[in-house]
Coordinates of C-alpha atoms in Angstrom, one line a residue:
M619 CA -1.6 40.9 -45.0
S620 CA -5.2 40.2 -45.6
A621 CA -7.2 37.8 -43.5
F622 CA -7.6 35.6 -46.5
S623 CA -3.9 35.5 -47.3
L624 CA -3.0 34.8 -43.7
K625 CA -5.5 31.9 -43.6
R626 CA -4.0 30.5 -46.7
Q627 CA -0.5 30.7 -45.4
L628 CA -1.5 29.1 -42.1
T629 CA -3.1 26.3 -44.0
A630 CA 0.1 25.8 -46.0
W631 CA 2.1 25.7 -42.8
G632 CA -0.3 23.2 -41.3
S633 CA 0.1 20.9 -44.3
A634 CA 3.8 21.1 -44.1
L635 CA 3.7 20.1 -40.5
L636 CA 1.5 17.2 -41.3
V637 CA 4.0 16.0 -43.9
V638 CA 6.9 16.4 -41.5
G639 CA 5.0 14.6 -38.7
S640 CA 4.3 11.6 -41.0
M641 CA 8.0 11.2 -41.8
P642 CA 10.2 8.8 -39.7
A643 CA 11.6 10.6 -36.8
C644 CA 15.4 11.1 -36.8
V645 CA 15.4 11.5 -33.0
S646 CA 13.2 9.6 -30.7
R647 CA 10.8 11.7 -28.6
S648 CA 7.9 11.3 -26.3
P649 CA 4.5 12.2 -27.7
T650 CA 2.7 15.3 -26.5
H651 CA -0.4 15.2 -24.4
E652 CA -2.4 16.3 -27.5
E653 CA -0.9 13.5 -29.6
R654 CA -1.7 10.9 -26.9
A655 CA -5.3 12.1 -26.7
V656 CA -5.7 11.8 -30.5
A657 CA -4.1 8.4 -30.5
A658 CA -6.2 7.2 -27.6
A659 CA -9.5 8.3 -29.1
P660 CA -10.2 5.1 -31.2
A661 CA -9.3 2.9 -28.3
Q662 CA -11.6 4.9 -26.0
Q663 CA -14.5 4.6 -28.4
A664 CA -13.9 0.9 -28.8
T665 CA -13.9 0.4 -25.0
R666 CA -17.1 2.5 -24.6
D667 CA -18.8 0.5 -27.3
M668 CA -17.7 -2.9 -25.9
P669 CA -20.5 -4.6 -23.9
S670 CA -19.4 -5.4 -20.3
G671 CA -21.4 -8.7 -20.1
N672 CA -22.7 -7.7 -16.7
E673 CA -25.7 -5.5 -17.5
G674 CA -28.6 -6.2 -15.3
K675 CA -26.8 -8.7 -13.2
P676 CA -26.7 -7.7 -9.5
A677 CA -23.4 -8.5 -7.7
E678 CA -23.5 -11.1 -5.0
V679 CA -21.1 -10.0 -2.3
P680 CA -20.2 -12.0 0.8
A681 CA -19.6 -9.9 3.9
A682 CA -15.9 -10.4 4.1
E683 CA -15.1 -10.5 0.4
P684 CA -13.8 -7.7 -1.9
L685 CA -16.6 -6.0 -3.7
S686 CA -14.8 -4.9 -6.8
V687 CA -11.6 -4.0 -8.4
E688 CA -12.0 -0.3 -9.3
E689 CA -9.9 1.7 -11.7
D690 CA -9.9 5.1 -10.1
R691 CA -10.1 7.8 -12.7
S692 CA -10.1 10.9 -10.5
A693 CA -6.4 11.3 -10.0
P694 CA -4.2 13.2 -12.5
S695 CA -1.9 11.0 -14.5
S696 CA 1.7 11.0 -13.6
G697 CA 2.4 12.2 -17.2
A698 CA 4.4 9.1 -18.1
P699 CA 5.0 9.3 -21.8
V700 CA 4.5 6.4 -24.1
A701 CA 7.9 5.0 -24.9
T702 CA 8.8 5.4 -28.6
G703 CA 12.3 4.2 -29.3
A704 CA 15.1 4.9 -26.9
P705 CA 14.0 7.1 -23.9
P706 CA 16.1 10.1 -22.8
P707 CA 18.8 9.3 -20.3
P708 CA 17.6 9.2 -16.6
P709 CA 18.3 12.2 -14.4
A710 CA 21.4 12.2 -12.3
P711 CA 20.9 11.2 -8.6
A712 CA 21.3 14.8 -7.5
M713 CA 18.6 15.9 -9.9
V714 CA 16.3 13.2 -8.6
A715 CA 16.9 14.3 -5.0
E716 CA 16.1 17.9 -6.0
R717 CA 12.9 17.0 -7.8
Y718 CA 11.6 15.0 -4.9
K719 CA 12.0 17.7 -2.3
A720 CA 8.7 18.6 -0.7
P721 CA 7.2 21.6 -2.6
S722 CA 6.1 24.8 -0.9
A723 CA 2.3 25.3 -0.6
A724 CA 2.4 27.8 -3.5
K725 CA 4.4 25.5 -5.8
K726 CA 2.2 22.6 -4.8
S727 CA -0.9 24.5 -5.8
M728 CA 0.6 25.5 -9.1
A729 CA 1.7 21.9 -9.7
V730 CA -1.8 20.6 -9.0
G731 CA -3.3 23.2 -11.4
K732 CA -0.8 22.2 -14.1
L733 CA -1.7 18.5 -13.7
E734 CA -5.4 19.3 -14.0
M735 CA -4.8 21.3 -17.2
E736 CA -2.7 18.5 -18.6
H737 CA -5.4 16.0 -17.7
A738 CA -8.1 18.0 -19.4
A739 CA -5.9 18.4 -22.5
R740 CA -5.2 14.7 -22.7
G741 CA -8.9 13.8 -22.5
P742 CA -10.1 10.5 -21.1
S743 CA -7.7 7.5 -21.1
P744 CA -8.7 4.3 -22.8
S745 CA -9.9 1.6 -20.4
K746 CA -7.5 -1.3 -20.4
P747 CA -8.7 -4.9 -19.9
M748 CA -7.7 -6.2 -16.5
P749 CA -7.4 -9.7 -15.3
R750 CA -10.5 -10.9 -13.4
D751 CA -10.1 -13.1 -10.3
D752 CA -12.7 -15.2 -8.6
S753 CA -13.3 -12.9 -5.7
A754 CA -13.6 -9.5 -7.4
S755 CA -15.5 -8.0 -10.2
V756 CA -14.1 -5.3 -12.4
A757 CA -15.5 -1.7 -12.6
R758 CA -14.1 0.8 -15.1
N759 CA -14.7 4.4 -16.1
D760 CA -13.0 6.8 -18.4
T761 CA -11.3 9.4 -16.2
G762 CA -8.1 7.9 -14.8
G763 CA -6.0 4.7 -14.5
N764 CA -5.3 3.5 -10.9
S765 CA -6.9 0.2 -9.7
F766 CA -8.0 -0.7 -6.2
T767 CA -10.0 -3.5 -4.6
T768 CA -13.1 -2.4 -2.7
W769 CA -13.8 -4.3 0.5
K770 CA -17.0 -4.1 2.5
A771 CA -16.3 -2.5 5.9
H772 CA -17.0 -4.5 9.0
G773 CA -20.3 -3.8 10.7
F774 CA -21.2 -4.4 14.3
V775 CA -21.6 -8.0 15.6
D776 CA -23.9 -9.0 18.4
T777 CA -21.6 -10.6 21.0
A778 CA -24.3 -13.1 22.1
K779 CA -24.5 -14.5 18.6
D780 CA -20.8 -14.4 17.7
A781 CA -18.2 -13.6 20.4
L782 CA -15.1 -14.4 18.2
S783 CA -13.2 -12.0 15.9
T784 CA -10.3 -13.5 14.0
F785 CA -7.9 -11.8 11.6
A786 CA -4.3 -12.1 10.3
A787 CA -1.5 -9.6 11.1
D788 CA -0.8 -6.9 8.6
V789 CA 2.2 -4.5 8.6
D790 CA 1.7 -3.1 5.0
T791 CA 1.7 0.7 4.7
A792 CA 1.0 1.3 1.0
S793 CA -2.6 2.6 1.4
Y794 CA -1.5 5.5 3.7
T795 CA 1.3 6.6 1.3
V796 CA -1.0 6.4 -1.8
S797 CA -3.7 8.4 0.0
R798 CA -1.1 10.9 1.2
R799 CA -0.1 11.5 -2.4
Y800 CA -3.7 12.1 -3.5
L801 CA -4.2 14.6 -0.7
N802 CA -0.9 16.4 -1.5
Q803 CA -2.1 16.7 -5.1
G804 CA -5.3 18.4 -3.9
R805 CA -7.6 15.4 -4.2
L806 CA -9.4 13.1 -1.8
P807 CA -8.3 9.5 -2.2
P808 CA -10.8 7.1 -3.7
T809 CA -12.7 5.3 -0.9
S810 CA -11.4 2.0 -2.2
A811 CA -7.7 3.2 -1.8
V812 CA -8.2 3.5 1.9
R813 CA -7.4 0.6 4.2
V814 CA -7.6 1.5 7.8
E815 CA -5.0 -1.0 9.1
E816 CA -2.4 0.4 6.7
F817 CA -3.1 3.9 7.8
V818 CA -2.6 2.9 11.5
N819 CA 0.4 0.6 11.0
Y820 CA 2.3 3.3 9.0
F821 CA 3.1 4.9 12.4
K822 CA 5.4 3.7 15.1
F823 CA 4.0 3.3 18.6
R824 CA 6.0 3.1 21.7
Y825 CA 5.1 -0.3 22.9
A826 CA 7.6 -2.0 25.2
P827 CA 9.5 -4.8 23.5
P828 CA 9.1 -8.3 24.7
E829 CA 11.4 -9.5 27.5
K830 CA 11.4 -12.9 25.9
G831 CA 9.8 -14.5 22.9
A832 CA 9.0 -12.9 19.5
F833 CA 6.5 -10.1 20.6
S834 CA 4.7 -8.4 23.4
V835 CA 1.0 -7.5 23.5
H836 CA -0.4 -4.2 24.8
L837 CA -4.1 -3.6 25.6
E838 CA -5.9 -0.3 26.3
G839 CA -9.4 1.2 26.0
A840 CA -11.1 4.5 26.4
P841 CA -14.4 6.3 25.6
S842 CA -15.2 7.2 22.1
P843 CA -14.8 10.9 21.1
F844 CA -17.7 10.4 18.6
S845 CA -20.4 8.8 20.7
D846 CA -21.1 9.0 24.4
K847 CA -22.4 5.4 24.4
R848 CA -19.4 3.7 22.8
H849 CA -15.8 2.9 23.6
F850 CA -12.7 1.9 21.6
L851 CA -10.3 -1.0 22.5
R852 CA -6.8 -1.2 21.1
V853 CA -4.7 -4.4 20.6
G854 CA -1.1 -3.5 20.1
V855 CA 1.7 -6.0 19.3
Q856 CA 5.4 -5.2 19.4
G857 CA 7.9 -7.4 17.6
K858 CA 11.3 -8.0 19.2
V859 CA 14.1 -5.7 18.0
V860 CA 17.0 -7.2 16.0
S861 CA 19.9 -5.0 15.3
R862 CA 21.5 -4.7 11.9
S863 CA 24.5 -6.7 13.0
E864 CA 22.4 -9.5 14.5
R865 CA 20.2 -10.2 11.6
K866 CA 20.8 -13.1 9.2
P867 CA 22.6 -12.6 5.9
A868 CA 20.2 -11.6 3.2
H869 CA 20.1 -12.4 -0.5
L870 CA 17.9 -9.8 -2.3
V871 CA 16.8 -10.2 -5.9
F872 CA 15.6 -6.8 -7.1
L873 CA 13.0 -7.4 -9.8
I874 CA 12.6 -4.0 -11.6
D875 CA 9.9 -3.1 -14.0
T876 CA 11.6 -1.3 -17.0
S877 CA 8.6 -1.2 -19.3
G878 CA 7.4 2.0 -21.0
S879 CA 5.0 2.8 -18.2
M880 CA 7.9 3.2 -15.8
H881 CA 9.4 6.1 -17.7
S882 CA 8.4 9.1 -15.6
E883 CA 10.6 10.5 -12.9
D884 CA 8.5 9.2 -10.0
K885 CA 8.8 5.6 -11.3
L886 CA 12.1 4.0 -12.6
P887 CA 14.5 6.9 -11.7
L888 CA 13.0 6.9 -8.1
A889 CA 13.1 3.1 -8.0
K890 CA 16.8 3.1 -8.8
E891 CA 17.6 5.6 -6.1
A892 CA 15.5 3.5 -3.6
I893 CA 17.6 0.4 -4.4
K894 CA 20.8 2.4 -3.9
I895 CA 19.6 3.4 -0.5
A896 CA 18.9 -0.3 0.3
V897 CA 22.3 -1.4 -0.8
K898 CA 24.0 1.3 1.3
N899 CA 22.3 -0.2 4.4
L900 CA 23.1 -3.9 3.7
N901 CA 25.8 -5.9 5.5
E902 CA 29.0 -7.3 4.2
N903 CA 27.5 -10.8 4.1
D904 CA 24.5 -9.8 2.0
T905 CA 24.2 -10.3 -1.7
V906 CA 22.3 -8.5 -4.4
A907 CA 21.0 -9.7 -7.8
I908 CA 19.0 -7.7 -10.4
V909 CA 16.4 -8.9 -12.8
T910 CA 14.4 -6.7 -15.1
Y911 CA 11.3 -7.2 -17.2
A912 CA 9.6 -5.2 -20.0
G913 CA 8.7 -6.9 -23.2
S914 CA 11.1 -9.7 -22.1
T915 CA 13.0 -10.6 -18.9
R916 CA 16.7 -10.0 -18.5
D917 CA 19.4 -11.0 -16.0
V918 CA 21.1 -7.7 -15.3
L919 CA 23.3 -8.5 -12.3
A920 CA 24.3 -12.0 -11.1
P921 CA 24.5 -12.4 -7.3
T922 CA 27.0 -9.8 -6.1
P923 CA 28.3 -8.9 -2.7
A924 CA 26.5 -5.8 -1.3
T925 CA 29.9 -4.3 -0.7
D926 CA 30.6 -4.1 -4.5
V927 CA 28.7 -0.9 -4.7
K928 CA 30.4 0.2 -8.0
S929 CA 29.1 -2.8 -9.9
I930 CA 25.6 -2.6 -8.5
H931 CA 25.3 1.2 -9.2
A932 CA 26.6 0.7 -12.8
A933 CA 24.0 -2.0 -13.4
L934 CA 21.2 0.3 -12.1
D935 CA 22.4 3.4 -13.9
A936 CA 22.3 1.6 -17.3
L937 CA 18.6 0.8 -16.9
Q938 CA 16.1 2.6 -19.2
A939 CA 12.4 2.2 -19.6
G940 CA 10.6 1.0 -22.8
G941 CA 8.4 -1.8 -24.1
G942 CA 5.6 -3.9 -22.7
T943 CA 5.1 -5.4 -19.3
A944 CA 5.8 -9.2 -18.9
M945 CA 5.6 -9.0 -15.1
G946 CA 4.6 -12.7 -14.6
S947 CA 7.7 -14.0 -16.6
G948 CA 9.9 -11.6 -14.6
M949 CA 8.5 -12.8 -11.3
E950 CA 9.2 -16.4 -12.1
L951 CA 12.8 -15.7 -13.1
A952 CA 13.5 -13.7 -10.0
Y953 CA 12.1 -16.4 -7.8
R954 CA 14.2 -19.1 -9.5
H955 CA 17.3 -17.0 -8.6
A956 CA 16.1 -16.4 -5.0
V957 CA 15.3 -20.0 -4.2
K958 CA 18.9 -21.1 -4.9
K959 CA 20.0 -19.3 -1.7
A960 CA 16.9 -19.9 0.5
S961 CA 17.7 -21.6 3.7
G962 CA 17.1 -21.3 7.4
S963 CA 20.3 -19.3 7.8
V964 CA 19.8 -16.9 4.9
V965 CA 17.0 -14.5 4.2
S966 CA 16.1 -14.9 0.5
R967 CA 13.7 -12.2 -0.7
V968 CA 12.4 -10.9 -4.0
V969 CA 11.8 -7.2 -4.0
V970 CA 9.6 -6.1 -7.0
L971 CA 9.6 -2.4 -7.9
T972 CA 6.8 -1.5 -10.3
D973 CA 3.7 0.5 -11.0
G974 CA 1.9 -2.9 -10.9
D975 CA 0.9 -2.8 -14.6
A976 CA 1.0 -6.2 -16.3
N977 CA -0.2 -6.3 -19.9
I978 CA 1.6 -9.0 -21.8
G979 CA 2.7 -12.6 -21.2
Q980 CA 0.9 -15.7 -19.9
N981 CA 0.6 -14.7 -16.3
I982 CA -0.8 -11.2 -15.9
S983 CA -3.1 -11.6 -12.8
A984 CA -2.0 -12.0 -9.2
D985 CA -3.5 -15.4 -9.0
S986 CA -1.7 -16.8 -12.1
M987 CA 1.6 -15.2 -11.0
L988 CA 1.3 -16.7 -7.5
E989 CA 0.4 -20.1 -8.9
T990 CA 3.6 -20.3 -10.9
I991 CA 5.8 -19.2 -7.9
R992 CA 3.9 -21.1 -5.1
K993 CA 6.5 -23.8 -4.8
Y994 CA 9.3 -21.2 -4.3
T995 CA 7.2 -19.5 -1.6
A996 CA 6.9 -22.8 0.2
E997 CA 10.7 -23.1 0.2
G998 CA 11.1 -19.9 2.2
V999 CA 11.4 -17.1 -0.4
T1000 CA 9.5 -14.0 0.7
L1001 CA 8.3 -11.0 -1.3
T1002 CA 8.3 -7.3 -0.9
S1003 CA 6.2 -5.3 -3.4
V1004 CA 7.1 -1.6 -3.8
G1005 CA 4.8 0.6 -5.9
F1006 CA 5.7 3.7 -7.8
G1007 CA 3.8 6.4 -9.7
M1008 CA 0.2 7.2 -10.6
G1009 CA -1.9 7.0 -13.6
N1010 CA -1.9 3.3 -14.1
Y1011 CA -1.0 2.1 -10.6
R1012 CA -2.2 -1.4 -9.8
D1013 CA -2.7 -1.3 -6.1
D1014 CA -5.0 -4.3 -6.2
L1015 CA -2.3 -6.4 -7.8
M1016 CA 0.5 -5.2 -5.5
E1017 CA -1.4 -5.8 -2.3
K1018 CA -2.4 -9.3 -3.3
L1019 CA 1.1 -10.3 -4.3
A1020 CA 2.5 -9.2 -0.9
D1021 CA -0.3 -10.8 1.0
K1022 CA 0.1 -14.2 -0.7
G1023 CA 3.9 -13.9 -1.1
N1024 CA 4.5 -13.8 2.7
G1025 CA 5.8 -10.3 2.6
N1026 CA 5.0 -6.6 2.7
C1027 CA 3.5 -4.0 0.4
F1028 CA 4.9 -0.4 0.3
Y1029 CA 4.3 2.6 -1.9
V1030 CA 7.1 5.1 -2.5
D1031 CA 6.3 8.6 -3.6
S1032 CA 9.5 10.4 -2.7
L1033 CA 13.1 9.9 -1.6
R1034 CA 12.0 10.6 1.9
E1035 CA 9.7 7.6 1.8
A1036 CA 12.4 5.5 0.1
R1037 CA 14.7 6.2 3.0
K1038 CA 11.9 5.3 5.5
V1039 CA 11.3 1.9 3.7
F1040 CA 14.8 0.9 2.7
E1041 CA 16.9 2.5 5.4
T1042 CA 14.9 3.0 8.6
Q1043 CA 12.7 -0.1 8.2
L1044 CA 15.1 -2.3 6.3
T1045 CA 15.9 -4.8 9.1
G1046 CA 12.2 -5.3 10.0
T1047 CA 11.5 -5.8 6.3
L1048 CA 14.2 -8.5 5.9
E1049 CA 14.2 -10.3 9.3
V1050 CA 10.9 -12.1 9.8
I1051 CA 10.5 -13.0 13.5
A1052 CA 7.1 -14.7 13.3
K1053 CA 5.1 -16.0 10.5
D1054 CA 1.4 -16.9 10.0
V1055 CA 0.5 -14.6 12.8
K1056 CA -3.2 -14.7 13.7
F1057 CA -5.2 -12.8 16.3
Q1058 CA -8.5 -13.9 17.9
V1059 CA -10.4 -11.7 20.3
E1060 CA -13.1 -13.5 22.3
F1061 CA -15.5 -10.9 23.7
N1062 CA -17.3 -11.4 27.0
P1063 CA -21.0 -11.1 26.4
A1064 CA -21.4 -10.0 30.1
S1065 CA -19.3 -6.9 29.3
V1066 CA -19.6 -6.2 25.6
K1067 CA -23.0 -6.0 23.8
R1068 CA -21.6 -5.4 20.3
Y1069 CA -18.3 -4.9 18.6
R1070 CA -16.7 -4.2 15.2
L1071 CA -13.1 -4.5 14.1
V1072 CA -12.1 -1.3 12.4
G1073 CA -10.3 -2.4 9.2
Y1074 CA -8.5 -5.7 8.4
E1075 CA -11.4 -6.6 6.0
N1076 CA -8.9 -8.3 3.6
R1077 CA -7.2 -10.1 6.5
D1078 CA -10.3 -11.8 7.9
V1079 CA -9.7 -15.4 9.0
A1080 CA -12.5 -17.9 9.7
D1081 CA -12.9 -18.4 13.4
A1082 CA -12.6 -22.2 12.9
D1083 CA -9.2 -21.7 11.1
F1084 CA -7.5 -19.9 14.0
R1085 CA -5.9 -23.1 15.1
N1086 CA -5.5 -24.6 11.6
D1087 CA -1.8 -24.1 11.1
K1088 CA -2.1 -24.9 7.4
V1089 CA -4.0 -21.6 6.8
D1090 CA -1.7 -18.8 5.7
A1091 CA -1.6 -15.5 7.7
G1092 CA 0.6 -12.5 8.1
E1093 CA 4.2 -12.0 9.0
I1094 CA 5.8 -9.8 11.6
G1095 CA 9.3 -8.4 11.1
A1096 CA 11.9 -7.4 13.6
G1097 CA 10.8 -4.2 15.5
H1098 CA 7.4 -4.1 13.7
N1099 CA 4.2 -2.7 15.4
V1100 CA 0.8 -4.2 14.7
T1101 CA -2.2 -2.3 16.0
A1102 CA -5.9 -3.0 15.7
L1103 CA -8.9 -1.1 17.1
Y1104 CA -12.4 -2.3 18.0
E1105 CA -15.4 -0.1 18.5
V1106 CA -17.7 -1.6 21.2
D1107 CA -20.9 -1.1 23.1
L1108 CA -20.4 -2.0 26.7
T1109 CA -22.9 -3.5 29.2
D1110 CA -23.5 -2.0 32.7
S1111 CA -21.2 -4.6 34.3
A1112 CA -18.2 -2.9 36.0
T1113 CA -16.3 -6.0 37.1
E1114 CA -16.3 -8.6 34.3
P1115 CA -13.3 -8.8 31.9
L1116 CA -13.9 -7.3 28.5
A1117 CA -12.3 -10.0 26.4
T1118 CA -9.5 -12.5 25.9
V1119 CA -6.9 -11.7 23.2
R1120 CA -5.1 -14.8 21.7
V1121 CA -2.1 -14.6 19.4
R1122 CA -1.0 -17.7 17.4
A1123 CA 2.2 -17.7 15.3
K1124 CA 5.0 -19.9 14.0
A1125 CA 8.7 -19.4 14.3
P1126 CA 10.3 -18.1 11.0
N1127 CA 11.3 -21.6 10.0
G1128 CA 8.6 -23.5 11.9
T1129 CA 5.6 -25.6 10.8
E1130 CA 3.7 -25.7 14.1
A1131 CA 2.3 -22.6 15.8
S1132 CA 2.4 -21.7 19.5
E1133 CA -0.4 -19.7 21.2
Q1134 CA -0.6 -17.1 23.9
A1135 CA -3.6 -15.6 25.7
F1136 CA -3.9 -12.2 27.2
P1137 CA -7.0 -11.0 29.3
F1138 CA -8.4 -7.6 28.5
Q1139 CA -9.2 -6.6 32.1
R1140 CA -11.6 -3.8 33.1
D1141 CA -8.8 -1.7 34.6
M1142 CA -7.3 -1.4 31.1
M1143 CA -10.3 0.8 30.2
R1144 CA -9.5 4.5 30.9
A1145 CA -12.2 6.6 32.6
S1146 CA -11.8 9.3 29.9
L1147 CA -10.1 9.8 26.6
E1148 CA -7.8 12.4 28.1
K1149 CA -6.4 9.7 30.5
A1150 CA -5.5 7.4 27.6
S1151 CA -1.9 7.2 26.4
P1152 CA -0.9 9.5 23.5
D1153 CA -0.2 6.5 21.4
F1154 CA -3.8 5.3 21.9
R1155 CA -5.3 8.7 21.1
F1156 CA -3.1 9.1 18.0
A1157 CA -3.9 5.5 16.7
L1158 CA -7.6 6.3 17.2
A1159 CA -7.4 9.6 15.3
V1160 CA -5.7 7.8 12.4
A1161 CA -8.2 4.9 12.3
A1162 CA -11.1 7.3 12.5
T1163 CA -9.8 9.5 9.7
A1164 CA -9.3 6.4 7.5
D1165 CA -12.8 5.2 8.3
I1166 CA -14.3 8.6 7.4
L1167 CA -12.3 8.8 4.1
R1168 CA -13.4 5.4 3.0
E1169 CA -17.0 6.4 4.0
S1170 CA -17.6 3.4 6.2
P1171 CA -21.3 3.3 7.2
A1172 CA -20.3 3.0 10.9
S1173 CA -18.5 6.4 10.7
E1174 CA -21.6 8.2 9.6
G1175 CA -21.7 11.5 11.6
W1176 CA -18.1 11.3 12.6
S1177 CA -16.1 14.5 12.3
L1178 CA -12.6 15.0 10.7
A1179 CA -12.3 18.1 12.9
T1180 CA -12.6 15.8 16.0
A1181 CA -10.0 13.4 14.6
E1182 CA -7.7 16.3 13.8
K1183 CA -7.9 17.7 17.3
L1184 CA -7.3 14.3 18.8
A1185 CA -4.2 13.8 16.7
Q1186 CA -2.9 17.3 17.4
G1187 CA -2.8 16.5 21.1
A1188 CA -0.8 13.3 20.6
T1189 CA 2.0 14.2 18.0
D1190 CA 4.8 14.5 20.6
G1191 CA 6.7 16.4 18.0
N1192 CA 7.1 13.4 15.7
A1193 CA 7.5 14.5 12.1
D1194 CA 5.2 11.7 10.6
R1195 CA 2.5 12.6 13.1
V1196 CA 2.7 16.3 12.5
E1197 CA 2.4 15.6 8.7
F1198 CA -0.7 13.5 9.4
V1199 CA -2.3 16.3 11.2
N1200 CA -1.7 18.6 8.2
L1201 CA -3.2 15.9 5.9
V1202 CA -6.3 15.7 8.0
G1203 CA -6.6 19.5 7.6
Q1204 CA -6.3 19.1 3.8
A1205 CA -8.9 16.4 3.8
R1206 CA -11.3 18.7 5.7
A1207 CA -10.8 21.5 3.2
L1208 CA -11.4 19.1 0.3
K1209 CA -14.5 17.7 1.9
G1210 CA -15.8 21.2 2.5
A1211 CA -18.8 21.7 4.6
S1212 CA -20.2 18.2 4.1
A1213 CA -21.5 16.3 7.2
R1214 CA -18.2 14.3 7.3
G1215 CA -15.9 17.2 6.9
R1216 CA -17.2 19.8 9.4

């Protein structure tokens, strides 16, 4: 066949394919990457041509305010198809379990390469308008889809000018899990995705539980591994342990995002398996309800005893993804259900499982959603936000909902993480032992020249509000750890106490807080880092790694190699800690020979 004849025949085939493609499909299917790229092109051009309205206007950023909400475009998309018609049936539980086994290094490398090729084939994703709140500006680019809030890292404070450091408790862990996923996909996490406190509080530390009261406080210090002139101080809090049989009955309203963006395997299918794990670990007096939202909201399961596993599983297995995302409407419906059972004797909690995307309805920002449910929160309904997937993940929204909803924020990237959150940590998630927990550290100018709190930027509390019991703060659940670290410059004094640590909190159903004070004595400072406890050394390694990854100015010149070595000597065979050491190694490799990565 001549080249001319071949060309003519190929042209004819192409025309036939175009005709077939324009006909209504008999069977629903997901568009290919190439089709999505073609369809996205006009929207991309429109977005690029749209004026931002902020040209030439410098941002005014207070020290403890978020700098921006950033859509990260560096990560590969999860490959979630745009829903067209009825989606294919979800994979069986066994298939989901198999898909979420940890891949070998070779398979992981191949998977990352495949994702990069798909990302290149898809082309840039269209920027999507995001809600703007009063405390953050919006930054966009054209290479991804995840959104994070950027916070200005704490700098050093002169003790003589301001001896008080005040912040709220935080037991969220989403930032660590999100960053772990980036690293496992062969990419450094965006700096705005890294929150130091959520890295540190992901890990369990062996603090002795309280002999009485809600929690115990553990203080320790040691020289810095990064500077001969500085030291680190650790404030550790251990919540009392409540057994599964001792906790209050729980009423859980699972609010599930079933919109089209939840179609991929690491979103809705994984979310359904996570709920099944939770149900398996509930008590006979617990009840479960299910509400879904997509283009509209739907009551899927009325309050049902947790023992009726068959009905709960049937309701979950019938869920499929498709449509828009009316998250605000779904949130209000779920809270209306939850508040009916809220009382001092019952834990009533909304558990929202979503990628955080909200694009239709009246309430699409965290502030507007929270405004509509504020009255329910005041009546005792708490919130757990659980994030899934990548490509359009709204971390900024999920974190804010949890912070203001008196709850916790998690991110689930695997069945293993689902078990950690909904099985191992379930009691702590459900049973709040202290609410509006605030910490205030008063440094002694005779002992401490300067100090900086490492992390907790989005948990800052005004010093004057420490004893203002109307000011909202964080919650601590049964068995939870809370750990905070300070980097300090000490004076030459060898006798004066370093600081006084005060903790103020309310009982779960209380309105007035009680306060305890703990002196940070000189003998709590170890002579060398080697003499510090393994928990101290590991917490410091984690905090330092997070500070380097987020490129905090104070960590300039720090070494991931030093952090890795410090963590290696404090794993004690714990699987989570061993995994962390491996992640630091991956981060070093990704940073290459830069000043921060050597």
